[in-house]
Short mmCIF file of C-alpha atoms in Angstrom, two decimals:
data_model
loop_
_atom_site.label_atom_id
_atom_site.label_comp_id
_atom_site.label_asym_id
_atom_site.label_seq_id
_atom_site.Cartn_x
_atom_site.Cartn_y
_atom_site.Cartn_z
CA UNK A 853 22.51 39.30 4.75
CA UNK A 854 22.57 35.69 4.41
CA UNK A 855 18.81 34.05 4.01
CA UNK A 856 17.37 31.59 7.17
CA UNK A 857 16.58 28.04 6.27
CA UNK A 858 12.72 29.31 6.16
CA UNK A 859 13.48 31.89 3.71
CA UNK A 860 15.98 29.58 1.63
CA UNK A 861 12.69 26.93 1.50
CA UNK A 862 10.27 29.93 -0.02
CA UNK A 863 12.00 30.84 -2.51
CA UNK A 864 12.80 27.20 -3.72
CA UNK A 865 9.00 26.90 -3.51
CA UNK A 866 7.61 29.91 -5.18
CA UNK A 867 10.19 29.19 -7.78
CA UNK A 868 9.41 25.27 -8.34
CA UNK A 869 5.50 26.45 -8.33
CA UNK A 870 6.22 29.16 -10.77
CA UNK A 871 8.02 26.70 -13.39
CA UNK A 872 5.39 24.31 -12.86
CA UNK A 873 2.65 26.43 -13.42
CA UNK A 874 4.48 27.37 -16.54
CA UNK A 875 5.17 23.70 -17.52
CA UNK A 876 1.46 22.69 -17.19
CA UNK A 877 -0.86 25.53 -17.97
CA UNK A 878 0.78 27.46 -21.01
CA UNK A 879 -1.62 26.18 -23.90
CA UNK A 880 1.89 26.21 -25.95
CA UNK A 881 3.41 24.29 -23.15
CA UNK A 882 4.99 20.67 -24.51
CA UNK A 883 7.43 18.06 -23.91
CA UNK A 884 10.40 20.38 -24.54
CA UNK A 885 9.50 23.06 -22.50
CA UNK A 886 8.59 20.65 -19.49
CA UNK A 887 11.70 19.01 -20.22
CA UNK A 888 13.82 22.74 -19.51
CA UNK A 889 11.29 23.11 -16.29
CA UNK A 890 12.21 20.20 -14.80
CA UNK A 891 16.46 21.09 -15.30
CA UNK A 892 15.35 24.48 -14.38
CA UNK A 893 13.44 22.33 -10.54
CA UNK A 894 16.46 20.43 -10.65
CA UNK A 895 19.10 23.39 -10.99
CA UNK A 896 16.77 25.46 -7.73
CA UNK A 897 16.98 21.65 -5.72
CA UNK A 898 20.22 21.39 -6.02
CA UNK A 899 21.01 24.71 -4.88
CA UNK A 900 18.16 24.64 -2.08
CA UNK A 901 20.17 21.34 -0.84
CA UNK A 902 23.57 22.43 -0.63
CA UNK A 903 22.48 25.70 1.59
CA UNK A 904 20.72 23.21 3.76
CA UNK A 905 22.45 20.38 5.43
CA UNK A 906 19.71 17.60 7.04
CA UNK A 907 20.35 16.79 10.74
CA UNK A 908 19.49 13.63 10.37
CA UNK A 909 18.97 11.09 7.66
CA UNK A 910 16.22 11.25 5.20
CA UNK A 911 16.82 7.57 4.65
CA UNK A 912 18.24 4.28 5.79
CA UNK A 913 21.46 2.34 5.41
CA UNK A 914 20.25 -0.03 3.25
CA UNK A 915 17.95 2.10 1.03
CA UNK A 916 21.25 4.21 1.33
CA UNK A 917 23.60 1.47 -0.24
CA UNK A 918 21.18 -0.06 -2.63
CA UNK A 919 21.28 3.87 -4.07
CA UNK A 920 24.67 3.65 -4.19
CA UNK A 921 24.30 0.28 -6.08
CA UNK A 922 22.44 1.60 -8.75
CA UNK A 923 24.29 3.89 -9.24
CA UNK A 924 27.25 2.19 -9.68
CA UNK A 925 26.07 0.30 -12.20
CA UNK A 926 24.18 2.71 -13.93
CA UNK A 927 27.80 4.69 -14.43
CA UNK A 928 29.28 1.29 -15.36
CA UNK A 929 26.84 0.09 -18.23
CA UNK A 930 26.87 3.76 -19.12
CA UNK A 931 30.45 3.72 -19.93
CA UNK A 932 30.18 0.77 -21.45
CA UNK A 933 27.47 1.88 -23.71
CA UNK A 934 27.31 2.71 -27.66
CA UNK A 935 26.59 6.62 -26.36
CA UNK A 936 28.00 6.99 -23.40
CA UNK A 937 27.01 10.56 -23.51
CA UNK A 938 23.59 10.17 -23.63
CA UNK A 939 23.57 7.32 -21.24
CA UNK A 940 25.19 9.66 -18.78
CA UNK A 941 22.29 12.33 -19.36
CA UNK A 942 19.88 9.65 -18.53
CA UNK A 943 22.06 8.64 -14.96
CA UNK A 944 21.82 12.71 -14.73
CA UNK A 945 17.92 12.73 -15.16
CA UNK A 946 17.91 9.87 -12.78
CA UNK A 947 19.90 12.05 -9.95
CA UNK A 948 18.34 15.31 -10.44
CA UNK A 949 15.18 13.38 -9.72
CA UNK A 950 16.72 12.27 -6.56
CA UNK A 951 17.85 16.03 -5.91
CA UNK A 952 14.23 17.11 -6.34
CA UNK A 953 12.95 14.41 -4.12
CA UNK A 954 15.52 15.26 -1.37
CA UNK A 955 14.49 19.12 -1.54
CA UNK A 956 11.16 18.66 -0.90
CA UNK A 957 11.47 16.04 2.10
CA UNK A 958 13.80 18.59 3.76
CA UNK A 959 11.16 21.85 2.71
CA UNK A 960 8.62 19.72 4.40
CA UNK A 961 10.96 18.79 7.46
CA UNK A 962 11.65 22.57 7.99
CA UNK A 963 8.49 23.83 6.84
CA UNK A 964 6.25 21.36 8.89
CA UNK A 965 2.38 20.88 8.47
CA UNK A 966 2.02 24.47 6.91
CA UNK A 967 3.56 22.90 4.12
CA UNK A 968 1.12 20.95 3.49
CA UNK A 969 -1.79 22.77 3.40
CA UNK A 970 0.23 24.75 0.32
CA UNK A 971 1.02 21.56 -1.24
CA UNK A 972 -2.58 21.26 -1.40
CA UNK A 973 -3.12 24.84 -2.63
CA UNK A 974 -0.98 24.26 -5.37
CA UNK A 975 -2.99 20.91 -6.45
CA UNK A 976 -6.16 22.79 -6.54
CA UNK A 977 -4.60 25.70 -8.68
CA UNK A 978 -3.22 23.68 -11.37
CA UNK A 979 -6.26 21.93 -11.55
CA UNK A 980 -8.46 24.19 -11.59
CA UNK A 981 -6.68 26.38 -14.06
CA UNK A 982 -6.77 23.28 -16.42
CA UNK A 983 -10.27 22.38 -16.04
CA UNK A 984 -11.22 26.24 -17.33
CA UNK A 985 -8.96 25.99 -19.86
CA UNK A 986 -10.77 22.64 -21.02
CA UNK A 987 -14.54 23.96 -20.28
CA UNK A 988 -13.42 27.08 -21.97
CA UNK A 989 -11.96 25.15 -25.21
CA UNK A 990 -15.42 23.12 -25.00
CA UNK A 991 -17.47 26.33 -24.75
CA UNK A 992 -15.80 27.37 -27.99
CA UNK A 993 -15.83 24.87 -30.04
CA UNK A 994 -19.59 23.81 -29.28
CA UNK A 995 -20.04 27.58 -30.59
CA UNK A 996 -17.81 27.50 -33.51
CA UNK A 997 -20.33 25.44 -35.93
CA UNK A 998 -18.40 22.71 -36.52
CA UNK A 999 -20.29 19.27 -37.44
CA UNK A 1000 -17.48 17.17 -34.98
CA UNK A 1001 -15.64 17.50 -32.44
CA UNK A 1002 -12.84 15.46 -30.90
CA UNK A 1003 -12.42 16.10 -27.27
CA UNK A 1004 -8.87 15.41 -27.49
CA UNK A 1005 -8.70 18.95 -28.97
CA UNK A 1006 -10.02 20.25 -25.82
CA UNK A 1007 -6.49 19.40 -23.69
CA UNK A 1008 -4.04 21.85 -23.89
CA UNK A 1009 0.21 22.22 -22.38
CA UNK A 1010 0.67 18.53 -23.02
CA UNK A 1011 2.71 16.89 -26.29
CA UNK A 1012 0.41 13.57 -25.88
CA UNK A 1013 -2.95 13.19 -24.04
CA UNK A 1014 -1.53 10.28 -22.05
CA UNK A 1015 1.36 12.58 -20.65
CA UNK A 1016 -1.93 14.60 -19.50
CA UNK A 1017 -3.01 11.57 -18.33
CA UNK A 1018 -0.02 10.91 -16.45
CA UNK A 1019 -0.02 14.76 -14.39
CA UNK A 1020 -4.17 13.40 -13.44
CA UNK A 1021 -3.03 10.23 -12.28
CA UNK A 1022 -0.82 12.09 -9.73
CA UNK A 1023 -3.44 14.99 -9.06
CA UNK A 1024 -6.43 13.14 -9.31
CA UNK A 1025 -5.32 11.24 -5.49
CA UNK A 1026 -4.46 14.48 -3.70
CA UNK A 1027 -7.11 16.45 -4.36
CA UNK A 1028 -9.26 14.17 -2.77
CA UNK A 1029 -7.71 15.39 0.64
CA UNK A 1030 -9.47 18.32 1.59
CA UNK A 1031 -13.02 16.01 1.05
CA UNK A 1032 -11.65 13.72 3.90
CA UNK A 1033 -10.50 16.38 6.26
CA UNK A 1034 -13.61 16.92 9.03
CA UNK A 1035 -13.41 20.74 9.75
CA UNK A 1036 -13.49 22.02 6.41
CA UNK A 1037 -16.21 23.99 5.74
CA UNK A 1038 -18.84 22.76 3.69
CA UNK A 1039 -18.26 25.52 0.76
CA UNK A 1040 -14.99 24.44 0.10
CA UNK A 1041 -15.83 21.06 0.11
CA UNK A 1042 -18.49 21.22 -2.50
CA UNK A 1043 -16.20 23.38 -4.55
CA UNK A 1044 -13.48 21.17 -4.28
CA UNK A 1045 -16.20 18.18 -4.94
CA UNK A 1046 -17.22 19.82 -8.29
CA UNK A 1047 -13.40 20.66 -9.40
CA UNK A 1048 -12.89 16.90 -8.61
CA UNK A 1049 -15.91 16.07 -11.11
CA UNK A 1050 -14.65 18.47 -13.41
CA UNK A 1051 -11.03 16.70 -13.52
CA UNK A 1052 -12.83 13.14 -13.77
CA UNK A 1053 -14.67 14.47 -16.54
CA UNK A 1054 -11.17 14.99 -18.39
CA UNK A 1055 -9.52 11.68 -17.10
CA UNK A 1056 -13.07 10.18 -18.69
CA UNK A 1057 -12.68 12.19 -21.73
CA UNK A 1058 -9.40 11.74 -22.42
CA UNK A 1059 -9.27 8.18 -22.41
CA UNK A 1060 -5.85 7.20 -20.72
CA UNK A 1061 -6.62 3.74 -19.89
CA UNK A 1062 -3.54 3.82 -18.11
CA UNK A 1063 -4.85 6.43 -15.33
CA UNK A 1064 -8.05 4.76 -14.86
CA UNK A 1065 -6.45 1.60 -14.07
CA UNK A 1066 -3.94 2.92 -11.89
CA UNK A 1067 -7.40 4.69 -10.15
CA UNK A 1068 -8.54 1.08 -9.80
CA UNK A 1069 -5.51 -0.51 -8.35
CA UNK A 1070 -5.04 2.21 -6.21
CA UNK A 1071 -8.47 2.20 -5.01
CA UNK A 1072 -8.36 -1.57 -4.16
CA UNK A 1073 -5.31 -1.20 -2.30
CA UNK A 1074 -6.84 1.49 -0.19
CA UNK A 1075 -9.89 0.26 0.69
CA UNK A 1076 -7.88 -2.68 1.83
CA UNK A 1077 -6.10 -0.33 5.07
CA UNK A 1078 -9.05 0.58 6.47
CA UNK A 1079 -12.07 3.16 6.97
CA UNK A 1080 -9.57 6.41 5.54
CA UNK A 1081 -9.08 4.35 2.64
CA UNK A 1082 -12.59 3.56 2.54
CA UNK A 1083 -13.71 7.05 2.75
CA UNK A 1084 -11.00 8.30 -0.10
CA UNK A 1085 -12.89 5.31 -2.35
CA UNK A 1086 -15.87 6.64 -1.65
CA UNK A 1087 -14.87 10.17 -2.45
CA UNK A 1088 -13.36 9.34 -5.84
CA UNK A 1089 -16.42 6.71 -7.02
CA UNK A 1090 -18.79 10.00 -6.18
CA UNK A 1091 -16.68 11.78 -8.40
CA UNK A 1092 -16.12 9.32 -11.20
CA UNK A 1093 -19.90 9.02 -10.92
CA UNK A 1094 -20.68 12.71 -11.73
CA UNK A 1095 -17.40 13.21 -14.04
CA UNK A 1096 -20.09 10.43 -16.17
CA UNK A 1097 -23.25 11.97 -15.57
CA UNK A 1098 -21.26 15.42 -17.11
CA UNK A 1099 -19.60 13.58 -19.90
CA UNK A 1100 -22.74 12.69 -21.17
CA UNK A 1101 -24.54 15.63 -20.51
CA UNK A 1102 -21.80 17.53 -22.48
CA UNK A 1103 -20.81 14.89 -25.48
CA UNK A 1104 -23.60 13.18 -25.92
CA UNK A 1105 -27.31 15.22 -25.06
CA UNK A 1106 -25.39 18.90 -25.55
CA UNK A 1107 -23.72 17.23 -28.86
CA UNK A 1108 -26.74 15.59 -30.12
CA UNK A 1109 -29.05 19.19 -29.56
CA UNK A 1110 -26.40 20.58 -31.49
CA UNK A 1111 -26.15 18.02 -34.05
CA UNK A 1112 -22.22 17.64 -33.01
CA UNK A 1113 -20.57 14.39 -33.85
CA UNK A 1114 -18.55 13.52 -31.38
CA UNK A 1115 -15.03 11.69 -32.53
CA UNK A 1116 -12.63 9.88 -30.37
CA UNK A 1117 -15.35 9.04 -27.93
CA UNK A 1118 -14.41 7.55 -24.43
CA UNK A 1119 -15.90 4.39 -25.18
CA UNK A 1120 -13.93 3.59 -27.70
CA UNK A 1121 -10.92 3.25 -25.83
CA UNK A 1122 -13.13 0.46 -23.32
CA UNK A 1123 -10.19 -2.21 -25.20
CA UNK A 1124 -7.56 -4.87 -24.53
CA UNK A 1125 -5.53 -3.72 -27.14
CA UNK A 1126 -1.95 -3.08 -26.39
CA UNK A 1127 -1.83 -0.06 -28.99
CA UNK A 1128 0.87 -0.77 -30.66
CA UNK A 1129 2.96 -1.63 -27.50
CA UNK A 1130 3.75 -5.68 -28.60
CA UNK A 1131 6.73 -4.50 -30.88
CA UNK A 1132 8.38 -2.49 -28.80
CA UNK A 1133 8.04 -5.21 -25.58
CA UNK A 1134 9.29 -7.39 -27.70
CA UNK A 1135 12.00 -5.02 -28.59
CA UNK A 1136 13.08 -4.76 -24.50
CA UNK A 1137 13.31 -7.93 -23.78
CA UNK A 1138 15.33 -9.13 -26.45
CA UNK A 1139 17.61 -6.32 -25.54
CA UNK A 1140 17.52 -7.95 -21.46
CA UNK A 1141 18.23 -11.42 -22.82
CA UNK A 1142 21.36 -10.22 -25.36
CA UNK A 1143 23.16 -8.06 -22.09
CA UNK A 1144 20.75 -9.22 -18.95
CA UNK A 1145 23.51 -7.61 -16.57
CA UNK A 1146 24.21 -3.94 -17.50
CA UNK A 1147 21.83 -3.86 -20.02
CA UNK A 1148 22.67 -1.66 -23.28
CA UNK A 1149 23.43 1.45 -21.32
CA UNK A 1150 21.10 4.19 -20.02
CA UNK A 1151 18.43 5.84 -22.73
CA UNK A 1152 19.29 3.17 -24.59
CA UNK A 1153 16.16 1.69 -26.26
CA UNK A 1154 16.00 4.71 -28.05
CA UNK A 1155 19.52 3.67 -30.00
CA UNK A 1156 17.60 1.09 -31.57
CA UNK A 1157 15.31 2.54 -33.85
CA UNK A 1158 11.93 1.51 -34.90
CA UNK A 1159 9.01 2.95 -36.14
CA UNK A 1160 7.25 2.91 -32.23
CA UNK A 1161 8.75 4.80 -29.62
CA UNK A 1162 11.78 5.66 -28.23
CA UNK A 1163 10.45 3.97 -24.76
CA UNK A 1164 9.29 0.71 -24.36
CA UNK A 1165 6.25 2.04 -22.18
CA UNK A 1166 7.16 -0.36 -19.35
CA UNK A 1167 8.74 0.35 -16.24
CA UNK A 1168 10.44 -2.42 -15.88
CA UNK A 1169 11.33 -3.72 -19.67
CA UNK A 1170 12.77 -0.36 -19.68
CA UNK A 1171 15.10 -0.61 -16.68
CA UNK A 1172 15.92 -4.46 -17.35
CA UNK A 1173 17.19 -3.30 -20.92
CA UNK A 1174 18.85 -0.38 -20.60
CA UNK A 1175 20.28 -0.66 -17.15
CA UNK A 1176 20.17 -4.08 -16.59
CA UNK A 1177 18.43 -7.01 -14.28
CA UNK A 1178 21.07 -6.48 -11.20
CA UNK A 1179 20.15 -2.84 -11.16
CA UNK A 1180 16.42 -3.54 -12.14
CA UNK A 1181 16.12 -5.54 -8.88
CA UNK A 1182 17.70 -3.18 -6.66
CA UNK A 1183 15.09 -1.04 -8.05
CA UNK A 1184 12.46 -3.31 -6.65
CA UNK A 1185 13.24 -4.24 -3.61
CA UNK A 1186 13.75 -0.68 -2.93
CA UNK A 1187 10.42 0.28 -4.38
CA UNK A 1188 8.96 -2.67 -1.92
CA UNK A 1189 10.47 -1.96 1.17
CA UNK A 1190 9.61 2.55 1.05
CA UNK A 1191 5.84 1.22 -0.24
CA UNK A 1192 5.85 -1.08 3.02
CA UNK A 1193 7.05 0.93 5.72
CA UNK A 1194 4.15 3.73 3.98
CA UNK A 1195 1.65 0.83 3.81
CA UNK A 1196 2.20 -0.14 7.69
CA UNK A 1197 2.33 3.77 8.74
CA UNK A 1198 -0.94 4.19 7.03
CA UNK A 1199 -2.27 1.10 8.57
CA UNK A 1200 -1.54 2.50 12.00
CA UNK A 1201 -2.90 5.60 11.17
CA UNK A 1202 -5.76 5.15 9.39
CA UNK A 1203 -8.45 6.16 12.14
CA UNK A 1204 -6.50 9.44 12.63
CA UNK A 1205 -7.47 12.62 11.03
CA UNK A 1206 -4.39 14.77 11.20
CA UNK A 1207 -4.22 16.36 7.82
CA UNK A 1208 -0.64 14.57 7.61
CA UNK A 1209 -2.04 11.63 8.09
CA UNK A 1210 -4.62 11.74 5.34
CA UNK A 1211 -2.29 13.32 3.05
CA UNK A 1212 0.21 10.05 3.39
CA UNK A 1213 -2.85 8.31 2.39
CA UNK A 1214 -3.47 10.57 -0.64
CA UNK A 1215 0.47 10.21 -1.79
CA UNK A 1216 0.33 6.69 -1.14
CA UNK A 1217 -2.63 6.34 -3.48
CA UNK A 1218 -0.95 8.90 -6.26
CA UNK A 1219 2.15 6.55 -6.07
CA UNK A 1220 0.84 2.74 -6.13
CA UNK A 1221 -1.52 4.49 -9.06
CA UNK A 1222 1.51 6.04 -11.28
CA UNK A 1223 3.71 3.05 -10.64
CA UNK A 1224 0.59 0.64 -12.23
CA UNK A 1225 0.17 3.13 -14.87
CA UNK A 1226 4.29 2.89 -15.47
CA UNK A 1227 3.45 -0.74 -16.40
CA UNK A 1228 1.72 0.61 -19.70
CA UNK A 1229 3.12 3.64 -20.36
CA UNK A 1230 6.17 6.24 -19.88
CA UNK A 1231 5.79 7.65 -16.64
CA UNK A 1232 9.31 7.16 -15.44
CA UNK A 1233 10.06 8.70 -18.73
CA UNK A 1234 8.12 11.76 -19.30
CA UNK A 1235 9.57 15.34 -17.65
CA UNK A 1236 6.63 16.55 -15.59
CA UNK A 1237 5.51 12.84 -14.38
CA UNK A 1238 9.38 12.67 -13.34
CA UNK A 1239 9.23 16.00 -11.66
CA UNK A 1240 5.53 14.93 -9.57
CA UNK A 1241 6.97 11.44 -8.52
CA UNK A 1242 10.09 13.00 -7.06
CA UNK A 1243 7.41 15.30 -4.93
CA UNK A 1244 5.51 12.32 -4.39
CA UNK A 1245 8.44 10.23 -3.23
CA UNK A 1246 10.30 12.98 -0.88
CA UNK A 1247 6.99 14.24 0.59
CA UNK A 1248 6.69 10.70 2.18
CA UNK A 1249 10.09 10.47 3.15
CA UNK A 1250 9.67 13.78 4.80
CA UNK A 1251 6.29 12.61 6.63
CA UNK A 1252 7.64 9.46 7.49
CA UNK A 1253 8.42 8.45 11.12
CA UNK A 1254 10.75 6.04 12.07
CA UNK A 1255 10.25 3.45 14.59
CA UNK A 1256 13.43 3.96 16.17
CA UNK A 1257 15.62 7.31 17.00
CA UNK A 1258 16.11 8.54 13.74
CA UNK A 1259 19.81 7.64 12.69
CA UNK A 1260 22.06 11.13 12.27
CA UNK A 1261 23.49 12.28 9.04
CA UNK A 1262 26.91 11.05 7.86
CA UNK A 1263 28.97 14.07 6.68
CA UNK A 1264 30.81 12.56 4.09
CA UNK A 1265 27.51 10.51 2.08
CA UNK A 1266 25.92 13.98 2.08
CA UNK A 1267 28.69 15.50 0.47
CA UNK A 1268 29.28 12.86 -1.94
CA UNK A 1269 25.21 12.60 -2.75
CA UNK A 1270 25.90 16.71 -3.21
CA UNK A 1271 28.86 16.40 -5.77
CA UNK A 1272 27.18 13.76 -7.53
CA UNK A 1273 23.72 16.09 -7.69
CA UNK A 1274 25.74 18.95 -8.85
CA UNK A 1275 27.84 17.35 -12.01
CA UNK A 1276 24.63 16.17 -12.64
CA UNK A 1277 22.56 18.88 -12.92
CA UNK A 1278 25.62 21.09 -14.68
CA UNK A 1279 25.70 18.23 -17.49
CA UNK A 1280 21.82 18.70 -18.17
CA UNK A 1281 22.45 22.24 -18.21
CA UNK A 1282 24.84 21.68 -21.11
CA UNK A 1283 23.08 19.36 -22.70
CA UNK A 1284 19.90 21.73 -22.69
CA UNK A 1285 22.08 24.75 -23.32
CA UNK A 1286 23.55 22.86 -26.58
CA UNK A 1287 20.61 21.24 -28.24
CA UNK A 1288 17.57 23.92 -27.25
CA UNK A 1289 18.95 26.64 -30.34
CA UNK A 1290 18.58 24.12 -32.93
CA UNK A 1291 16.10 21.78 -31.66
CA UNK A 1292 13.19 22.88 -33.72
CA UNK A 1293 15.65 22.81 -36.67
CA UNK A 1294 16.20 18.69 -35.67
CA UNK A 1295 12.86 18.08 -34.78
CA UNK A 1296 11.88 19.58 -38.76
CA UNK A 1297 14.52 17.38 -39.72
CA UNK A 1298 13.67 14.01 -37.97
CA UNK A 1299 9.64 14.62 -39.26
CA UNK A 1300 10.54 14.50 -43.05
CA UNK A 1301 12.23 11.60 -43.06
CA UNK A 1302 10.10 9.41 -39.98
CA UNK A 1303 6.82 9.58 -41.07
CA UNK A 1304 5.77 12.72 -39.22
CA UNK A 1305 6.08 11.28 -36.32
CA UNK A 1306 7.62 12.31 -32.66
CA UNK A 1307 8.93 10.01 -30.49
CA UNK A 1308 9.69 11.54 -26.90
CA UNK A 1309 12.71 10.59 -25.14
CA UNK A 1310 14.91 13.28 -23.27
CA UNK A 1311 13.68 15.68 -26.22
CA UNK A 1312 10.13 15.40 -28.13
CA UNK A 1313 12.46 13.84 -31.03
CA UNK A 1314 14.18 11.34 -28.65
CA UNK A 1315 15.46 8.73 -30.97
CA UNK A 1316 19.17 8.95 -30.75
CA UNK A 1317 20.25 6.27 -33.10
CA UNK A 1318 22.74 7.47 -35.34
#
């Protein structure tokens, strides 16, 4: 008995939740594993969007051509590249991301506003099963005896503490939305309140200068729309005012009572420094001025080796280099013209207090926030940041309403935006499918003759110069 379009969009949910959950809140979760999870959110979008055919469509024509555009010449420099293999992996990444996007604006569509109250859900759980895990790896380690203590210790299911800070930056946003929502009780609020203190506390802690800036921007921008955004500021400078108050109750009056020295501490990182990130700039845009066009092909920084990162932790050196200017603007003017038409629906909106209204204004913040934070660091780059930006992105395509009849679907771009989603997806399969039996094996290798020392791409070791 063949499954409705209801019960086709609950299983792609319970499963995406389930490999999330995994991704995120194993303590031996990492960049490898989150890197199978999002193939594995990828593989379950693809299949949830060929069962389910949209009636009409979840974007314009132009947004719909300057897709196309991209990635035209994204296959172009990537057959022109030094590995074209790997540059088609990264095009792959790229679409799968797409595919994700695209399954959740049509879950959403079908599902309606029920959907969002579980998108919520979900928030809350993965936060609040991280925040015990940290206050639980406090707990211990204030009890173990020890004479320091770095709180960096304290995160757990993340390869770097800025890819932590990266999944907050997203989170952080949305689970200010059931604070702004009138009829919720006044329990839940205060609980959710305290969680959001909580998950301040390890944005404080952790000391990803990248998230609180893209906080600040974000902020800024929302105050700016009117008394929602206001309210949402208001919300989040409560919380970053007790996530203070309990940092230094914990790591500094707890620590000094115990006679703990606390290492790392968050005001350390209270710099200008670019940590480290000058070089590898530098790196990216020589790379744009040597092949400003198609760039060096896809995943490409990371053919040039240096003793860095495999990522030149900037959105758009990144793009320029490896994919090329042409492409790079496409890139913007897309990103300008879906932040608009969100940036005028929120204006419009901003006295209502439908909860989809004030959830367009939480994704709105969660997006303008990652994208600043993409200036400094790998967001368009790391697995689970890819994976919440394609929710991010296809929950307000879902929520958005157009301003004239909605156009209908053209047959034949769907089923070419399906073939191209499926080779896709099957070449990440292989690729994971081929590398995951020895990759601890390469990884061993890589660390004993590079200085110890990681540098995430596609995989955890992500350098692919030969």
């Amino acid at each position: 008995m063949a499954l409705s379009v209801q019960q086709r969009g609950k299983v792609f949910l319970v499963l995406t939740v389930c490999l999330l959950v995994v991704g995120v809140c194993v303590p031996f979760s990492g960049h490898d594993l989150q890197r199978v999870m999002q193939v594995a959110i990828g593989f379950c979008a693809v299949l949830y969007g060929l069962s389910v055919a949209p009636s009409e469509r979840l974007v314009d024509r132009p947004t719909a051509l300057g897709l196309a555009l991209i990635i035209a010449l994204g296959l172009l420099s990537s057959v022109l590249a030094h590995q074209p293999l790997w540059a088609f992996t990264e095009m792959a990444v790229f679409i799968s991301c797409g595919a994700i996007a695209v399954a959740f604006a049509l879950l959403r569509r079908h599902g309606g506003e029920a959907l969002d109250r579980t998108l919520i859900l979900v928030v809350t759980g993965l936060c609040l099963i991280k925040s015990i895990q940290y206050l639980h790896a406090g707990g211990l380690a204030f009890t173990s005896g020890a004479s320091t203590l770095d709180p960096d210790s304290l995160l757990s299911g993340f390869s770097n503490k800025r890819f932590y800070g990266q999944f907050q930056t997203f989170t952080l946003p949305l689970l200010a939305l059931p604070l702004l929502i009138p009829n919720v009780s006044r329990a839940w609020r205060g609980a959710v309140f305290a969680l959001l203190c909580v998950w301040w506390l390890i944005a404080i802690s952790g000391g990803t200068r990248g998230t609180w800036l893209g906080m600040v921007v974000a902020g800024v921008v929302l105050a700016a729309l009117g008394p929602s955004g206001r309210r949402w500021l208001g919300w989040q400078l409560a919380a970053v005012v007790g996530g203070v108050l309990l940092y230094g109750a914990v790591f500094t009056v707890l620590a000094g009572y115990l006679g703990v020295e606390i290492a790392s501490a968050a005001s350390d990182r209270l710099t200008t420094s670019l940590s480290g990130r000058g070089p590898i700039w530098w790196q990216a845009w020589h790379m744009l001025v040597e092949r400003p066009w198609l760039g060096f092909g896809p995943m490409h920084f990371a053919d040039i080796a240096n003793k860095t990162a495999a990522h030149p932790h900037q959105a758009i050196l990144q793009w320029t280099s490896e994919w090329g200017v042409p492409s790079a603007l496409c890139v913007a003017v897309l990103a300008w013209r879906g932040g608009w038409a969100t940036v005028a629906e929120v204006r419009e909106r901003m006295l209502s207090t439908k909860r989809a209204d004030l959830l367009r204004l939480c994704l709105l913040a969660a997006l303008i926030a990652a994208l600043v934070q993409s200036m400094v660091d790998g967001v368009i780059v790391m697995p689970n940041s890819q994976v919440w930006l394609a929710l991010v992105v296809g929950w307000l395509m879902a929520l958005h309403v157009w301003r004239t009849p909605a156009p209908t679907a053209l047959p034949l771009a769907w089923g070419v935006w399906k073939a191209l989603t499926v080779v896709s997806v099957g070449l990440l399969v292989f690729i994971v499918v081929r590398d995951l039996p020895q990759i601890n094996q390469a990884q061993q290798q890589y660390l004993s003759t590079h200085d110890n020392l990681l540098q995430p791409r596609f995989w955890a070791q992500g350098v692919i110069a030969r």
